[in-house]
mmCIF file of C-alpha atoms and ligand atoms in Angstrom:
data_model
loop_
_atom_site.group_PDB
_atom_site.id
_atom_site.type_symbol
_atom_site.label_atom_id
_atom_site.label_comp_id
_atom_site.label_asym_id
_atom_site.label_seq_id
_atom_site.Cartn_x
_atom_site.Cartn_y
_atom_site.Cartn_z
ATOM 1 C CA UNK N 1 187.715 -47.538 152.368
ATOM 2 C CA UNK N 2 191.517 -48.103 153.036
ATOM 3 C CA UNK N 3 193.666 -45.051 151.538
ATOM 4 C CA UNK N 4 195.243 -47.383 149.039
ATOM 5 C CA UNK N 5 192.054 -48.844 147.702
ATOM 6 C CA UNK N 6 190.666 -44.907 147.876
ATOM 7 C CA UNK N 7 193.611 -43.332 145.314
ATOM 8 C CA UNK N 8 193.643 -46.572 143.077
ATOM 9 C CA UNK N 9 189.821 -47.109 141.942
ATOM 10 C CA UNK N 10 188.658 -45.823 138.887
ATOM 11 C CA UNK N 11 186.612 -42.921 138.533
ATOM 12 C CA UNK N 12 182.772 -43.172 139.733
ATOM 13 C CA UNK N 13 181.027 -40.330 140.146
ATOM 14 C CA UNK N 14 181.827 -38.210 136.793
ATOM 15 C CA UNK N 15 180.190 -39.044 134.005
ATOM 16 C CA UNK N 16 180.459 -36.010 132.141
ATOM 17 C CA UNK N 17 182.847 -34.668 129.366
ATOM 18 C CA UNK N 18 186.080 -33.838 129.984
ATOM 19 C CA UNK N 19 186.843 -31.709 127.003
ATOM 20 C CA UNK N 20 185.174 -29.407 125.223
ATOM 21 C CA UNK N 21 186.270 -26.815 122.483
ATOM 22 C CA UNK N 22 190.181 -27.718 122.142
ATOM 23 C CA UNK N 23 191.703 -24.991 124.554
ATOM 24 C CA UNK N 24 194.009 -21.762 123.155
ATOM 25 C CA UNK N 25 197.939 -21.750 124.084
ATOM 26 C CA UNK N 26 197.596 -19.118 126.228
ATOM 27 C CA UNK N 27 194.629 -21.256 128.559
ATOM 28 C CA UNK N 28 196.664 -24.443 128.595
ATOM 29 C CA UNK N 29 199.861 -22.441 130.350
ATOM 30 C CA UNK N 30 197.308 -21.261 132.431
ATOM 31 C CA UNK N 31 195.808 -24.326 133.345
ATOM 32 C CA UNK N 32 199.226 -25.799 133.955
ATOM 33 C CA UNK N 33 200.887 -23.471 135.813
ATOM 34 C CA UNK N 34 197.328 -22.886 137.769
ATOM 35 C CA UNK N 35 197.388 -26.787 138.629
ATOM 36 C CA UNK N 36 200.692 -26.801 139.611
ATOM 37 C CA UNK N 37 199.721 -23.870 142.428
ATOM 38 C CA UNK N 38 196.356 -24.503 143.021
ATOM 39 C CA UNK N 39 196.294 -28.155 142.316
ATOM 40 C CA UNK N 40 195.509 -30.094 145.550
ATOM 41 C CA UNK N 41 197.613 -33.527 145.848
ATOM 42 C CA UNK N 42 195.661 -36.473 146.337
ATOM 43 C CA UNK N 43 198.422 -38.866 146.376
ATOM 44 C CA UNK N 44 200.017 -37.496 149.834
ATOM 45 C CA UNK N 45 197.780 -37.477 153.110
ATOM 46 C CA UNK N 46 195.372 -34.654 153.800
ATOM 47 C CA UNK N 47 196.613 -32.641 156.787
ATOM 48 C CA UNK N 48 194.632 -33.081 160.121
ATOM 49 C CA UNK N 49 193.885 -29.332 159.432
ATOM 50 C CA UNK N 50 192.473 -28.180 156.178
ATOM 51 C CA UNK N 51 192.990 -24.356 157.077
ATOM 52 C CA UNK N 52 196.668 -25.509 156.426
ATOM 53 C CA UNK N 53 195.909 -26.191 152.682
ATOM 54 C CA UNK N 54 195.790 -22.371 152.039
ATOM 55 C CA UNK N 55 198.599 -19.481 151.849
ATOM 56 C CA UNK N 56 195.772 -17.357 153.186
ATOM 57 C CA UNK N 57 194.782 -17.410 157.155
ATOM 58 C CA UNK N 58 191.204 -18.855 156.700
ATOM 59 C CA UNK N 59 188.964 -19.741 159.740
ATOM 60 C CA UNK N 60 186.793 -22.006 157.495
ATOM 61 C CA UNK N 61 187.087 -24.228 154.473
ATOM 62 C CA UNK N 62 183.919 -24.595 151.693
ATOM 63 C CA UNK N 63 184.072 -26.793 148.698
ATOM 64 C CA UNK N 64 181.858 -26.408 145.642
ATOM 65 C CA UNK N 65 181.534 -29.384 143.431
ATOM 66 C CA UNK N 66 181.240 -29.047 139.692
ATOM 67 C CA UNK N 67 181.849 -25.273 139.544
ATOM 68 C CA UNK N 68 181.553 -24.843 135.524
ATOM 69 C CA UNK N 69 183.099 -21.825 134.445
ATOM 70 C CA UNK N 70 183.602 -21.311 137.939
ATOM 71 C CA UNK N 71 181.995 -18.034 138.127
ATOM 72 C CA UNK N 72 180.151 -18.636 141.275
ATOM 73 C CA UNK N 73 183.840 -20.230 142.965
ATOM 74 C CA UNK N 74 185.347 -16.524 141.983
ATOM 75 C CA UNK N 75 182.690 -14.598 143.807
ATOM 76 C CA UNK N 76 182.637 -16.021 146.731
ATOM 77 C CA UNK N 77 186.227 -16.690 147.333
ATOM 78 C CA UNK N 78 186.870 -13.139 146.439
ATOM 79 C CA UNK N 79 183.912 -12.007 149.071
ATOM 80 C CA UNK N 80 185.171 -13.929 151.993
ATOM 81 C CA UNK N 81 189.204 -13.877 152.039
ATOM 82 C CA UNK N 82 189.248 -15.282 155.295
ATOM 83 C CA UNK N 83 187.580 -18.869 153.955
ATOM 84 C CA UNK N 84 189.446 -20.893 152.090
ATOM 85 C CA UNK N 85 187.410 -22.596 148.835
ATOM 86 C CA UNK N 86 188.539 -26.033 147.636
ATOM 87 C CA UNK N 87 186.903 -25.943 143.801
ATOM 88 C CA UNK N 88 186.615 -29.366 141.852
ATOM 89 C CA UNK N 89 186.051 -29.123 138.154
ATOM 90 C CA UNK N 90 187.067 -32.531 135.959
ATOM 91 C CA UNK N 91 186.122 -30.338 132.728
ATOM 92 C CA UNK N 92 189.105 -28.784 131.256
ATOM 93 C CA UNK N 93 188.009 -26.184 129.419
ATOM 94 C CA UNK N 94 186.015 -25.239 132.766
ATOM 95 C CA UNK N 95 189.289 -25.182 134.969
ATOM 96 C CA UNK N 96 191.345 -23.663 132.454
ATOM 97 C CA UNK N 97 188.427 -20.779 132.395
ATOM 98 C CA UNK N 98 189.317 -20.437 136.201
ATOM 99 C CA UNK N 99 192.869 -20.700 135.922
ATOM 100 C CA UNK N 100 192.720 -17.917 133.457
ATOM 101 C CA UNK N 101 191.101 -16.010 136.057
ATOM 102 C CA UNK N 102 193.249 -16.538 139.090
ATOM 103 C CA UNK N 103 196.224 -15.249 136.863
ATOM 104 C CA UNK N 104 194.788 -11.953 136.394
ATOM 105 C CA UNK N 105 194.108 -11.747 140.108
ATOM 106 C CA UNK N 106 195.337 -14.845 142.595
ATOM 107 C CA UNK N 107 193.705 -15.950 145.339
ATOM 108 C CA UNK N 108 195.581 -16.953 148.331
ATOM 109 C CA UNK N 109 191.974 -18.714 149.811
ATOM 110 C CA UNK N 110 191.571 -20.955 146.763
ATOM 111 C CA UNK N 111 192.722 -24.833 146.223
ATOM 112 C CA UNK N 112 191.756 -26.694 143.506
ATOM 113 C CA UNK N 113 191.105 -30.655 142.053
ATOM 114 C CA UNK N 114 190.468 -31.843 138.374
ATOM 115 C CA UNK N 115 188.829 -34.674 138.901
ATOM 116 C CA UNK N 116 185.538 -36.355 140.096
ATOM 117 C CA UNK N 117 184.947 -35.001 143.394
ATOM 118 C CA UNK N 118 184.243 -38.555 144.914
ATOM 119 C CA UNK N 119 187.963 -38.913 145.281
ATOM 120 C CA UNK N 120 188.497 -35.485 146.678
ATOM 121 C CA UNK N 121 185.750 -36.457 149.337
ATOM 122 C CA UNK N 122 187.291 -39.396 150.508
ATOM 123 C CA UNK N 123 190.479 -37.856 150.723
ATOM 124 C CA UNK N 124 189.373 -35.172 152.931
ATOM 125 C CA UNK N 125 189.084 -35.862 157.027
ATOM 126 C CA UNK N 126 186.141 -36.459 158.645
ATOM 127 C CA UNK N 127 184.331 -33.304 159.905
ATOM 128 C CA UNK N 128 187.245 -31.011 158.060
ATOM 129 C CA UNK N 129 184.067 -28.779 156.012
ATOM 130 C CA UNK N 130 181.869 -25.717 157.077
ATOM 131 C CA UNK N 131 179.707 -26.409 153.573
ATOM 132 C CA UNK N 132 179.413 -28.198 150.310
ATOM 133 C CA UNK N 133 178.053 -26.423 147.130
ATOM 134 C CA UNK N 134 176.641 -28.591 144.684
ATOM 135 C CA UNK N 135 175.101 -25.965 142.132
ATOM 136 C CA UNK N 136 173.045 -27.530 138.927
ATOM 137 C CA UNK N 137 174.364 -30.671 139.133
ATOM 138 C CA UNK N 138 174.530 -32.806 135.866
ATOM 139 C CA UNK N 139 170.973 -33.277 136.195
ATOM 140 C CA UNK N 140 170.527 -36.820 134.297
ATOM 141 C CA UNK N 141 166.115 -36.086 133.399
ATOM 142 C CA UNK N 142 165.977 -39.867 131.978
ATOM 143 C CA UNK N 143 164.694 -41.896 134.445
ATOM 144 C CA UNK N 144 167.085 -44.750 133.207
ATOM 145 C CA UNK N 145 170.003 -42.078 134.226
ATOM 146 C CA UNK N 146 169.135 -40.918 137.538
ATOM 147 C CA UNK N 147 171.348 -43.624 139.225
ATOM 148 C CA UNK N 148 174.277 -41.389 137.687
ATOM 149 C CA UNK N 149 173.376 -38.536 139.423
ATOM 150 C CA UNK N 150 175.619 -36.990 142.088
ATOM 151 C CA UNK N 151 173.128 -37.162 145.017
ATOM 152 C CA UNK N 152 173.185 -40.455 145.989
ATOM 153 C CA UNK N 153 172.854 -42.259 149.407
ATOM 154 C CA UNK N 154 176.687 -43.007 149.206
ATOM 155 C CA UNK N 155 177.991 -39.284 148.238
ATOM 156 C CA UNK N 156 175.343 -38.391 150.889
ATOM 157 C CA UNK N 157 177.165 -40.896 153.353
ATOM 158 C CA UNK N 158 180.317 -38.829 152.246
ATOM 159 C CA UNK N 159 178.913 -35.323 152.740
ATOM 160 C CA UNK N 160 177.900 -36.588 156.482
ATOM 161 C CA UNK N 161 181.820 -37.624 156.745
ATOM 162 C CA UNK N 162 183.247 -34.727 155.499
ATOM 163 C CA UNK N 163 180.501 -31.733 156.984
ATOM 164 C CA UNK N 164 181.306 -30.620 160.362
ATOM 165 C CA UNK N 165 178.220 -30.421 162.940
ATOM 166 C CA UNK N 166 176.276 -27.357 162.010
ATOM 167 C CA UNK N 167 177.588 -27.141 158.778
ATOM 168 C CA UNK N 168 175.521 -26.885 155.486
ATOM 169 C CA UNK N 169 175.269 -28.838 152.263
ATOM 170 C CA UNK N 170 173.538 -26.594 149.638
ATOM 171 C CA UNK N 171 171.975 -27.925 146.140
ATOM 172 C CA UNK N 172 170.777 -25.549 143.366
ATOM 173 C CA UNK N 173 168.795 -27.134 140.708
ATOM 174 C CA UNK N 174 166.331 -25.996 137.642
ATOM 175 C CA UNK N 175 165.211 -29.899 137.331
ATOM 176 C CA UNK N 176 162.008 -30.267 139.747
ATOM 177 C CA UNK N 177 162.734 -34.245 139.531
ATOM 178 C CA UNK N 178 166.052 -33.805 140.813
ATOM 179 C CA UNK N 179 164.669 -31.166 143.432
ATOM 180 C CA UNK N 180 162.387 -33.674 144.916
ATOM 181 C CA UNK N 181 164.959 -36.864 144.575
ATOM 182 C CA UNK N 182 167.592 -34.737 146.911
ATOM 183 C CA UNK N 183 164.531 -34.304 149.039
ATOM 184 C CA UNK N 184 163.287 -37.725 149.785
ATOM 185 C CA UNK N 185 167.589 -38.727 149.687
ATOM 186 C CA UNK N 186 168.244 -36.221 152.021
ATOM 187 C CA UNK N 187 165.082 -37.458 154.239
ATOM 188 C CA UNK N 188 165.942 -41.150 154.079
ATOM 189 C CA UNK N 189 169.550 -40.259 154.822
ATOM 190 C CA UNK N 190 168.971 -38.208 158.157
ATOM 191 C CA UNK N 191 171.717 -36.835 158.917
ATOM 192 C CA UNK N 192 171.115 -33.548 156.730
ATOM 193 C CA UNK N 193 168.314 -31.707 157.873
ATOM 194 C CA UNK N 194 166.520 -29.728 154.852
ATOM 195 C CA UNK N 195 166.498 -26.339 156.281
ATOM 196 C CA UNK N 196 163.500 -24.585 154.910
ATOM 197 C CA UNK N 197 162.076 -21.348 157.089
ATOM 198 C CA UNK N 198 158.491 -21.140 154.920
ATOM 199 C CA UNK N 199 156.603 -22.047 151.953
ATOM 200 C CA UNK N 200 158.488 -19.678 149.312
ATOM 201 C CA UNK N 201 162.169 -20.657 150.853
ATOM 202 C CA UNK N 202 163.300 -22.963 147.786
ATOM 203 C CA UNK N 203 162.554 -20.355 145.507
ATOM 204 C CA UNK N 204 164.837 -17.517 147.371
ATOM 205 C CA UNK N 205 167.949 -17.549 145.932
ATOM 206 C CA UNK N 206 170.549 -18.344 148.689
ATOM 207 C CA UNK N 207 172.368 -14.804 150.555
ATOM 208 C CA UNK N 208 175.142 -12.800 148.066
ATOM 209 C CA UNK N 209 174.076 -15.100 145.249
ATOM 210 C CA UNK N 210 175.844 -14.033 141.627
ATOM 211 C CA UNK N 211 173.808 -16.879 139.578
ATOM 212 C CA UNK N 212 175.884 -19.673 137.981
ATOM 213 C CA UNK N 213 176.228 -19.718 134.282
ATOM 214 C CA UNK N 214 174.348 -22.805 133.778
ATOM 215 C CA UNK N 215 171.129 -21.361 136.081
ATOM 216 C CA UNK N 216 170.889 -18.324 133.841
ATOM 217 C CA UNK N 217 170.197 -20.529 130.930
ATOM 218 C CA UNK N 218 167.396 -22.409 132.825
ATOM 219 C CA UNK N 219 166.301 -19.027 133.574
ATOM 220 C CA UNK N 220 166.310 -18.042 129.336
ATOM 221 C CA UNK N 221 164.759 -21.272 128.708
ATOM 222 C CA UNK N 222 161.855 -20.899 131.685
ATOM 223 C CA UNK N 223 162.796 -22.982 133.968
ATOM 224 C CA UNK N 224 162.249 -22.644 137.721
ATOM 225 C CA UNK N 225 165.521 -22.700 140.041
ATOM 226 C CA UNK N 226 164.758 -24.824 143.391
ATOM 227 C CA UNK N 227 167.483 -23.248 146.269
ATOM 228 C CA UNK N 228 167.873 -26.165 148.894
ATOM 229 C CA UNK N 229 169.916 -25.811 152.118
ATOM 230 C CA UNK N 230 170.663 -29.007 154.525
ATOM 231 C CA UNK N 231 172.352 -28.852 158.053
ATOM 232 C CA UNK N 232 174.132 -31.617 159.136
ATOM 233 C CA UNK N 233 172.896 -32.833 162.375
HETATM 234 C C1 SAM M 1 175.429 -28.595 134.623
HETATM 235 S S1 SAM M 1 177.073 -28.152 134.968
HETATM 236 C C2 SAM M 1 176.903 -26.788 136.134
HETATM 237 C C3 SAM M 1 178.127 -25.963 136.260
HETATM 238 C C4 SAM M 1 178.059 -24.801 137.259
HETATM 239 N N1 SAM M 1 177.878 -25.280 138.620
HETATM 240 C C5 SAM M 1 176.964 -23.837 136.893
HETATM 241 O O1 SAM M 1 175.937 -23.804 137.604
HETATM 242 O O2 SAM M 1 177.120 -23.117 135.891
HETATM 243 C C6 SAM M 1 177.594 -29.491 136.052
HETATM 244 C C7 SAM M 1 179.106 -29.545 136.260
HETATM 245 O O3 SAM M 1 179.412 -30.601 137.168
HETATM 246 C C8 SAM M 1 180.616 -31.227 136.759
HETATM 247 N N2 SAM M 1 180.623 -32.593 137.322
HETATM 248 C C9 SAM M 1 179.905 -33.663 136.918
HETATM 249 N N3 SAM M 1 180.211 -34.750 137.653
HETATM 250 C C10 SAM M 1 181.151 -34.362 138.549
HETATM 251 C C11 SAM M 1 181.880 -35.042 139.558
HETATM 252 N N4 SAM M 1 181.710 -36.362 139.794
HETATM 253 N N5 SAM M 1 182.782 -34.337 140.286
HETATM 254 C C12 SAM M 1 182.967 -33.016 140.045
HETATM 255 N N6 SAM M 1 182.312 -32.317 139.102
HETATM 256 C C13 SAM M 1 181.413 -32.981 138.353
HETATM 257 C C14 SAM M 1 180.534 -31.187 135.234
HETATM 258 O O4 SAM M 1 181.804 -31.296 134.620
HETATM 259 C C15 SAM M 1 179.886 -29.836 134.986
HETATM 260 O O5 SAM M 1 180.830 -28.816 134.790
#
């Protein structure tokens, strides 16, 4: 897709709200002054080197789509100051929760976009990520929904782009329809290798893992989180 056509088409991957309870004074400064420093901007090129995106010296770059709350963002960009974390969120209440956050304490190894990530994907060069996050995604049960969720052969084409050799896509889910559909997408796709070393693997929670906010609810309600890891070829 030429750049043009890339920052000009409507949204297509979000189909989500994008506001929730109406946000306090205090969030929205947050959120706008947050934007304005954290905010990536789509409009200009990406730089050939994504470590460049960050006031912090980071040897890698990680992106989590559809952090929430962005609990899950916090902790790990707080764990590993030397990787810089592009977070997308295109819920405001969810970014503002975040912005909030980074006020208290800033994060030098943190970028950020408000919007679906499909745009932030194509914006990024080709082989610029070390991993892709993609933690309870919207997960769509109805069968006549499932063409809205985010795994799809095309996002999957853009994870292939983006993901540097040797670099991982992970997908956290409490939906065992959506487990096996990233599967047998995944499969078809081949160029992301399920990484599984036995039987119990998709059941062990991925290494450092804080929960999300969303998987703690499956967890109150009984429901089973699946913990996938692919490798890009
Ligand atoms: C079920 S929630 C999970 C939130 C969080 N990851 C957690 O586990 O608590 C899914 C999130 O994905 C976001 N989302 C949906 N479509 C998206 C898209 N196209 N790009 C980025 N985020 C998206 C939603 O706004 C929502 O916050």
């Amino acid at each position: 897709m030429d750049p043009k056509e890339r920052r000009s088409r409507a949204t297509e991957g979000f189909f989500g709200r994008r506001h929730g309870k109406t946000i306090r004074p205090q969030q929205a400064a947050a959120l706008e002054s947050g934007l304005g420093a954290y905010g990536l901007d789509l409009s200009a090129d990406a730089p050939a080197e994504l470590r460049t995106l960050f006031a912090a010296d980071v040897s890698t770059v990680r992106l989590e789509i559809g952090f929430g709350g962005g609990e899950h963002l916090l902790h790990r960009a707080t764990e590993a100051p030397a990787a810089g974390f592009i977070g997308v969120e295109p819920f405001v209440n969810g970014m503002a929760k975040l912005m909030m956050a980074v006020r208290e304490k800033p994060l030098a190894n943190l970028r950020v976009h408000n919007d679906d990530a499909t745009r932030l994907l194509d914006w990024l060069p080709q082989a610029s990520l070390d991993g892709i996050d993609l933690l309870y995604p919207d997960p769509w049960p109805k069968k006549k929904h499932w063409k809205r969720r985010f795994v799809s052969p095309l996002n999957l084409d853009r994870f292939a782009r983006v993901l540097r050799p040797g670099g991982k896509f992970r997908f956290a889910s409490d939906i065992d329809t959506y487990v096996n559909w990233t599967l047998l997408h995944c499969r078809a796709h081949g160029a992301l290798l399920w990484q599984a070393e036995d039987a119990a693997d998709w059941h062990r929670p991925y290494e450092g893992w804080p929960g999300t906010r969303y998987e703690a609810k499956a967890i109150r309600e009984g429901r089973r989180p699946a913990y996938l890891t692919f490798v890009r070829k």
